[in-house]
PDB file of C-alpha atoms in Angstrom:
ATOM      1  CA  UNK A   1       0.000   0.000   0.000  1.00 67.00           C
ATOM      2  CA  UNK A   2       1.702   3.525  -0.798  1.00 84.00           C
ATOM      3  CA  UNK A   3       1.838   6.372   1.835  1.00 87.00           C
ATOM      4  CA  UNK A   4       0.117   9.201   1.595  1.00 80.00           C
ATOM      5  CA  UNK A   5       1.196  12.278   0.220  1.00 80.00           C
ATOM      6  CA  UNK A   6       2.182  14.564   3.619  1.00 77.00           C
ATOM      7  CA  UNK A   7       1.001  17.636   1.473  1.00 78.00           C
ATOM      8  CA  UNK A   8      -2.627  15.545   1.037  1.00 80.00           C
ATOM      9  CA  UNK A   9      -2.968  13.646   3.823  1.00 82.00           C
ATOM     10  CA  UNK A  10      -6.579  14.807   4.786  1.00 83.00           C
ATOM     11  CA  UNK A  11      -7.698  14.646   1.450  1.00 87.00           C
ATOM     12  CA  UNK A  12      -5.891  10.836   0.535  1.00 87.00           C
ATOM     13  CA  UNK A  13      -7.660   9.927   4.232  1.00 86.00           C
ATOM     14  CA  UNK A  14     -10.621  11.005   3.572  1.00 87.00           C
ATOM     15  CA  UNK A  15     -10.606   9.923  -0.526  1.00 90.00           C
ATOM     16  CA  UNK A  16      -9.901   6.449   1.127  1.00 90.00           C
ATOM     17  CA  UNK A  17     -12.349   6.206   3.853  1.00 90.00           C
ATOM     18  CA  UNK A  18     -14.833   6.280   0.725  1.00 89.00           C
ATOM     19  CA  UNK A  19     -12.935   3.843  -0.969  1.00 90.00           C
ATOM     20  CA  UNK A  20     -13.138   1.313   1.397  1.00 90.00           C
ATOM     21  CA  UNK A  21     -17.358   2.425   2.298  1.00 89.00           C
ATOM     22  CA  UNK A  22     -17.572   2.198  -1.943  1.00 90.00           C
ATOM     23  CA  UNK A  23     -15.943  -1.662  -1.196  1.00 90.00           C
ATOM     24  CA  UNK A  24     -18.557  -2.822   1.711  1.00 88.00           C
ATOM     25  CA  UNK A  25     -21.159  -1.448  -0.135  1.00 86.00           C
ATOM     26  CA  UNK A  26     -20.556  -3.017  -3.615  1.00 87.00           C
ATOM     27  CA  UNK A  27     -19.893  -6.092  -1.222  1.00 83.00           C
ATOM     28  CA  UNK A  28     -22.189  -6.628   1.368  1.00 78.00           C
ATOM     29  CA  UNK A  29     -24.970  -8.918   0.111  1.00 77.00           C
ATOM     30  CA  UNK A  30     -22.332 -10.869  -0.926  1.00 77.00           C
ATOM     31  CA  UNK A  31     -23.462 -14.354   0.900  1.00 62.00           C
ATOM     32  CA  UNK A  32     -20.978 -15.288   3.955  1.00 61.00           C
ATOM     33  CA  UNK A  33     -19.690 -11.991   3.945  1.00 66.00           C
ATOM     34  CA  UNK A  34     -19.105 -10.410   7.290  1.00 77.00           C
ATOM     35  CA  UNK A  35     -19.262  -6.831   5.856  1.00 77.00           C
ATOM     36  CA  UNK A  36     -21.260  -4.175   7.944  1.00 84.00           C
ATOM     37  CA  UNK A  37     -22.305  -0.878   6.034  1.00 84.00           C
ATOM     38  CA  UNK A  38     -23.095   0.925   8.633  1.00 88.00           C
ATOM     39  CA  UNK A  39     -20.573   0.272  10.876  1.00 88.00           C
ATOM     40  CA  UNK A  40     -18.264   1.278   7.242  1.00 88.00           C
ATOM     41  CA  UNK A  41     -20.576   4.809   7.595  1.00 90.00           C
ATOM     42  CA  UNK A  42     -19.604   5.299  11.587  1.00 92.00           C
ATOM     43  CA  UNK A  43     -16.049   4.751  10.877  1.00 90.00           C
ATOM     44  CA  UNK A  44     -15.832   6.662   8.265  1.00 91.00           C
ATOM     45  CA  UNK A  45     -17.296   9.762  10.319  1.00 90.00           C
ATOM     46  CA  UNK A  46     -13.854   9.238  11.911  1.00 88.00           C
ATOM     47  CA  UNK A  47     -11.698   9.630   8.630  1.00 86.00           C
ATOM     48  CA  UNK A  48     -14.097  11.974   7.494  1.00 86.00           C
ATOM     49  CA  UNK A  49     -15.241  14.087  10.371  1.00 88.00           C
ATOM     50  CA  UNK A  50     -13.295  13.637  13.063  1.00 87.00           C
ATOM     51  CA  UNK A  51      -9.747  13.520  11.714  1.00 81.00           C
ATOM     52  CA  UNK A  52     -10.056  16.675   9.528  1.00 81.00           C
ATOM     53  CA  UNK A  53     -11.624  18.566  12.419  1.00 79.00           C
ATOM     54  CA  UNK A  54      -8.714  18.055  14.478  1.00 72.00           C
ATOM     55  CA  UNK A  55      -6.446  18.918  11.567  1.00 70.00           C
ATOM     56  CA  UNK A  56      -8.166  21.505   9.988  1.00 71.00           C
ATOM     57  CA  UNK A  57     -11.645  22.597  10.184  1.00 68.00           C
ATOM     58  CA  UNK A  58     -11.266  23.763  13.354  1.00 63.00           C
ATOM     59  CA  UNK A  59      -8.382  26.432  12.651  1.00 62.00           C
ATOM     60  CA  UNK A  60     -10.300  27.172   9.421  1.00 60.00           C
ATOM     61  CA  UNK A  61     -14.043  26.647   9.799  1.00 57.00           C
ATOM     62  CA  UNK A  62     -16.334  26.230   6.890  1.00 62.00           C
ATOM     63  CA  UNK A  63     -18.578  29.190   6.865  1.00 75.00           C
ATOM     64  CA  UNK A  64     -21.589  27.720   4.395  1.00 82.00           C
ATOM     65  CA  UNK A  65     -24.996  27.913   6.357  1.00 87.00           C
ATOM     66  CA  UNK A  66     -26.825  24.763   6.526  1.00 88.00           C
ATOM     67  CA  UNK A  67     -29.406  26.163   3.959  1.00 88.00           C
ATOM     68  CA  UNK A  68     -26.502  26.679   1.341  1.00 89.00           C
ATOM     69  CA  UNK A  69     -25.652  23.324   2.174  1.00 89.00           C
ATOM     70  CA  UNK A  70     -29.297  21.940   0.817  1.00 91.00           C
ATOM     71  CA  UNK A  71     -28.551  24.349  -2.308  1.00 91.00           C
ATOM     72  CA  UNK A  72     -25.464  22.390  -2.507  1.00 90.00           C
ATOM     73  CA  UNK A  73     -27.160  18.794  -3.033  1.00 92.00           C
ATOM     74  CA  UNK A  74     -26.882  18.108   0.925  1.00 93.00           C
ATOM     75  CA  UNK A  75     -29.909  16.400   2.165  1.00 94.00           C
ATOM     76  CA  UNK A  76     -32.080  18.860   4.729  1.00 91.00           C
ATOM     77  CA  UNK A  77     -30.885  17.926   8.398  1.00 90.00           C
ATOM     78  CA  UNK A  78     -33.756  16.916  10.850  1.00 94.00           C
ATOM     79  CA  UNK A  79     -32.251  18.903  13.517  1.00 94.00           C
ATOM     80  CA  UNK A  80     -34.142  17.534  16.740  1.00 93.00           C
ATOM     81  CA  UNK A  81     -32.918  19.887  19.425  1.00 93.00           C
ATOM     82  CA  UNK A  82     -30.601  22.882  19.297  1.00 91.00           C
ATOM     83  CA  UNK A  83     -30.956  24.646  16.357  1.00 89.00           C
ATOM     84  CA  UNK A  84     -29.155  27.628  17.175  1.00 87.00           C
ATOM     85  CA  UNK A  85     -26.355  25.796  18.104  1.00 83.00           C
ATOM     86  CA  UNK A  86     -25.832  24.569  13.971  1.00 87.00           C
ATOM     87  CA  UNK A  87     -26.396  27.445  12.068  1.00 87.00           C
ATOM     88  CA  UNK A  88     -23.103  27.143   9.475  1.00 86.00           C
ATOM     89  CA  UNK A  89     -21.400  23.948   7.929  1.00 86.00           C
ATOM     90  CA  UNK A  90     -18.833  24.353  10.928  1.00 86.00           C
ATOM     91  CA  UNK A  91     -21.357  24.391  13.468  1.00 89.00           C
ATOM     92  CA  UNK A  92     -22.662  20.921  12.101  1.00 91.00           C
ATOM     93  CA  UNK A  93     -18.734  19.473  11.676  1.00 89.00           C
ATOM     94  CA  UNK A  94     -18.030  20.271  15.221  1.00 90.00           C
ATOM     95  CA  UNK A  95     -21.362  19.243  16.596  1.00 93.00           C
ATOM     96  CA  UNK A  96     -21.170  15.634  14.613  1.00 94.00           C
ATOM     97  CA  UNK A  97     -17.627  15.728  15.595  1.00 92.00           C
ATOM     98  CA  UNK A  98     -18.274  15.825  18.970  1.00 93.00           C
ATOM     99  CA  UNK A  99     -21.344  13.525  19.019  1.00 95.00           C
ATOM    100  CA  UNK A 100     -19.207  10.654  17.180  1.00 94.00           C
ATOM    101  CA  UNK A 101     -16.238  11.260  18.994  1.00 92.00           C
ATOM    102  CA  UNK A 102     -17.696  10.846  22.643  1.00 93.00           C
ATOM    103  CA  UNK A 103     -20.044   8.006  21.591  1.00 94.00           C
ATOM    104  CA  UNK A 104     -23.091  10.022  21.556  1.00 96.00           C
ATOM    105  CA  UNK A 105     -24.889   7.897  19.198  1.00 96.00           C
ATOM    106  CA  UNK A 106     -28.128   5.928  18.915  1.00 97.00           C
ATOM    107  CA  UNK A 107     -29.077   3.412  16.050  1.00 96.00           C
ATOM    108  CA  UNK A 108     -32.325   3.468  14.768  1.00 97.00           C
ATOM    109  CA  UNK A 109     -34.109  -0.324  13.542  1.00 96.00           C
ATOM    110  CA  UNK A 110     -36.844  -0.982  11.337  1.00 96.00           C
ATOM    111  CA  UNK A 111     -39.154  -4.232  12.312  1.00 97.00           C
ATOM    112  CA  UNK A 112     -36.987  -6.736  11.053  1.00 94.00           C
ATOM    113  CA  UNK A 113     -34.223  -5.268  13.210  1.00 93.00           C
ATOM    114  CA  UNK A 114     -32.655  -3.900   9.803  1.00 91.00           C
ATOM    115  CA  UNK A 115     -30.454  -0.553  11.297  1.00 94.00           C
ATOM    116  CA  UNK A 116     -32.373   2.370   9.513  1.00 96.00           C
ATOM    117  CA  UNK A 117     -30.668   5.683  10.297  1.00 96.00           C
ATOM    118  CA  UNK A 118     -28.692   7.243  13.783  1.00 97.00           C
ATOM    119  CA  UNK A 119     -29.650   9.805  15.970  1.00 97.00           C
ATOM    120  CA  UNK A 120     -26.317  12.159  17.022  1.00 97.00           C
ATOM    121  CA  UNK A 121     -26.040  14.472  19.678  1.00 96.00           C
ATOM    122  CA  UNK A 122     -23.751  16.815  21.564  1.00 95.00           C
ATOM    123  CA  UNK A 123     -23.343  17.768  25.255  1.00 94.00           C
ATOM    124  CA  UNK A 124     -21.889  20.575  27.230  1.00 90.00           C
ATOM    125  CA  UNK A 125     -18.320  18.399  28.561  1.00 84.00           C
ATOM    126  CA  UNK A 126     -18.975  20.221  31.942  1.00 86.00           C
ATOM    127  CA  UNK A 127     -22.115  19.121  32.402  1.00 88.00           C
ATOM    128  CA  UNK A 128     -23.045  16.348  29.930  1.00 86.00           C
ATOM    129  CA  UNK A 129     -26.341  18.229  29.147  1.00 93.00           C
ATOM    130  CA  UNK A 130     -27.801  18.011  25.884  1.00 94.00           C
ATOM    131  CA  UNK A 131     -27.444  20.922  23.655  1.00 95.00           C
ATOM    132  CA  UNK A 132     -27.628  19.590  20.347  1.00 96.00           C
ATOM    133  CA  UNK A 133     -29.358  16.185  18.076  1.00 97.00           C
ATOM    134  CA  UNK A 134     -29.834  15.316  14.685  1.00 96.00           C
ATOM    135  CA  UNK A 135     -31.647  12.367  12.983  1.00 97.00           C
ATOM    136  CA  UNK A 136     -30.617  10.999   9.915  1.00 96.00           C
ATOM    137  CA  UNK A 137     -31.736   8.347   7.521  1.00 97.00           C
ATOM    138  CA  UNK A 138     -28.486   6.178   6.590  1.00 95.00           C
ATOM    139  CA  UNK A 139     -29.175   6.890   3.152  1.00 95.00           C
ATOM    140  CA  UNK A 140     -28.809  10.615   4.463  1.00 95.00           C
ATOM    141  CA  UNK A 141     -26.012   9.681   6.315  1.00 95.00           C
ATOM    142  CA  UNK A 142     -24.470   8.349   3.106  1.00 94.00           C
ATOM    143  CA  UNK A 143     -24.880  11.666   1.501  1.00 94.00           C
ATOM    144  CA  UNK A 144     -23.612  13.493   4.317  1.00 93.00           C
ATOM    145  CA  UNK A 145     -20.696  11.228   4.226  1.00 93.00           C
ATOM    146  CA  UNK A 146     -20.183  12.212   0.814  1.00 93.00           C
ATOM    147  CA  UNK A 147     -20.165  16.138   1.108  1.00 92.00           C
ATOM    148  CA  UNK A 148     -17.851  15.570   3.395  1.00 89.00           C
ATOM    149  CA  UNK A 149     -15.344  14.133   0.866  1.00 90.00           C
ATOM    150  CA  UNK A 150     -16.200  16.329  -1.274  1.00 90.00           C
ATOM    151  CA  UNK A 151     -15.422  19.271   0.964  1.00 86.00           C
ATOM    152  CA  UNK A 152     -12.477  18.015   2.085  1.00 85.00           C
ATOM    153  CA  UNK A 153     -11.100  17.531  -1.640  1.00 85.00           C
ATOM    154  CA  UNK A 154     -11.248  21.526  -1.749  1.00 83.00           C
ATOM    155  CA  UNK A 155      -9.249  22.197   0.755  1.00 77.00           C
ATOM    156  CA  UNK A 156      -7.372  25.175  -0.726  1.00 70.00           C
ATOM    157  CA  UNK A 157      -3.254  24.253  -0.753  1.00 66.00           C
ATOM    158  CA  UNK A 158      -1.988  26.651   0.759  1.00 64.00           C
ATOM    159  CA  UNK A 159      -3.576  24.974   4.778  1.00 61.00           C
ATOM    160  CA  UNK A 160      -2.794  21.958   3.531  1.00 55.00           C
ATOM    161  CA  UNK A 161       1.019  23.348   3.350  1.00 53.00           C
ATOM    162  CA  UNK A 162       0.388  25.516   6.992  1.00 56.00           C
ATOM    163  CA  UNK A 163      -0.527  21.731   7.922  1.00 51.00           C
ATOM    164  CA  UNK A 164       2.800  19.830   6.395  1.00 49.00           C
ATOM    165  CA  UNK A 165       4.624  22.732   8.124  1.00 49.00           C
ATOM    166  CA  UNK A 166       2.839  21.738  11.920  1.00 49.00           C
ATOM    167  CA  UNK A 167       3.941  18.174  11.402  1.00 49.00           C
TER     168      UNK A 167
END
């Protein structure tokens, strides 16, 4: 397997991470195949989320509001709670961020126990109250997932260099 490119490490990470969801998927009715979709999606909040947050986003937050977002071919977010606290693209990165990172998740199941969507949230760390939740379908979450990649392929050079530079 070849190393990534220091100068495009988020975006080879992330370009990856949907490389290897792209393999479960094409694979996973496969029969004896242990291969778990949306386990693939979870993780690949991590490479897609998660990671670049740390990294990136938040030095340089996305400023798009969530309505641009829909403009943009995102699906509409069924915000649940806290509204005000995801106004912008970067609001919903750090919220998801935080909500995947500290395990704040809850899988939805149809009747036949099939997993269906997720519901996310985010607390205040001081108090573990919750300020913030979001529902999605995982076909939502698929798009999301997505955008994300797609977003992170823009990354203008010249952070990715101010990133090479930290290392």
């Amino acid at each position: 397997m070849s190393n990534y490119d220091p100068k495009r490490l988020i975006q080879d990470f992330g370009q990856r991470t949907l490389t290897n969801l792209d393999f479960i998927e094409a694979h996973k009715n496969i029969h004896q195949a242990d291969l778990f979709e949306t386990t693939q999606l979870i993780n690949s909040l991590f490479g897609l989320v998660v990671f670049p947050y740390e990294r990136i986003f938040r030095r340089t937050p996305p400023m798009a509001t969530l309505v641009d977002l829909i403009d943009q071919g995102w699906p509409e977010l069924n915000i649940t709670m806290g509204k005000q606290h995801c106004v912008a693209i970067g609001d919903l990165i750090k919220n998801m961020r935080h909500g995947v990172s500290h395990a704040k998740i809850k899988f939805l199941a149809d009747e036949r126990n099939e997993i269906v969507g997720i519901v996310l949230w985010n607390c205040r760390p001081e108090t573990d109250i919750k300020i913030w939740e979001a529902r999605m379908s995982i076909q939502d979450l698929k798009k999301i997932i997505r955008k994300f990649n797609e977003m992170l392929q823009e990354i203008p050079e010249e952070i990715a260099d101010e990133f090479v530079a930290m290392a």
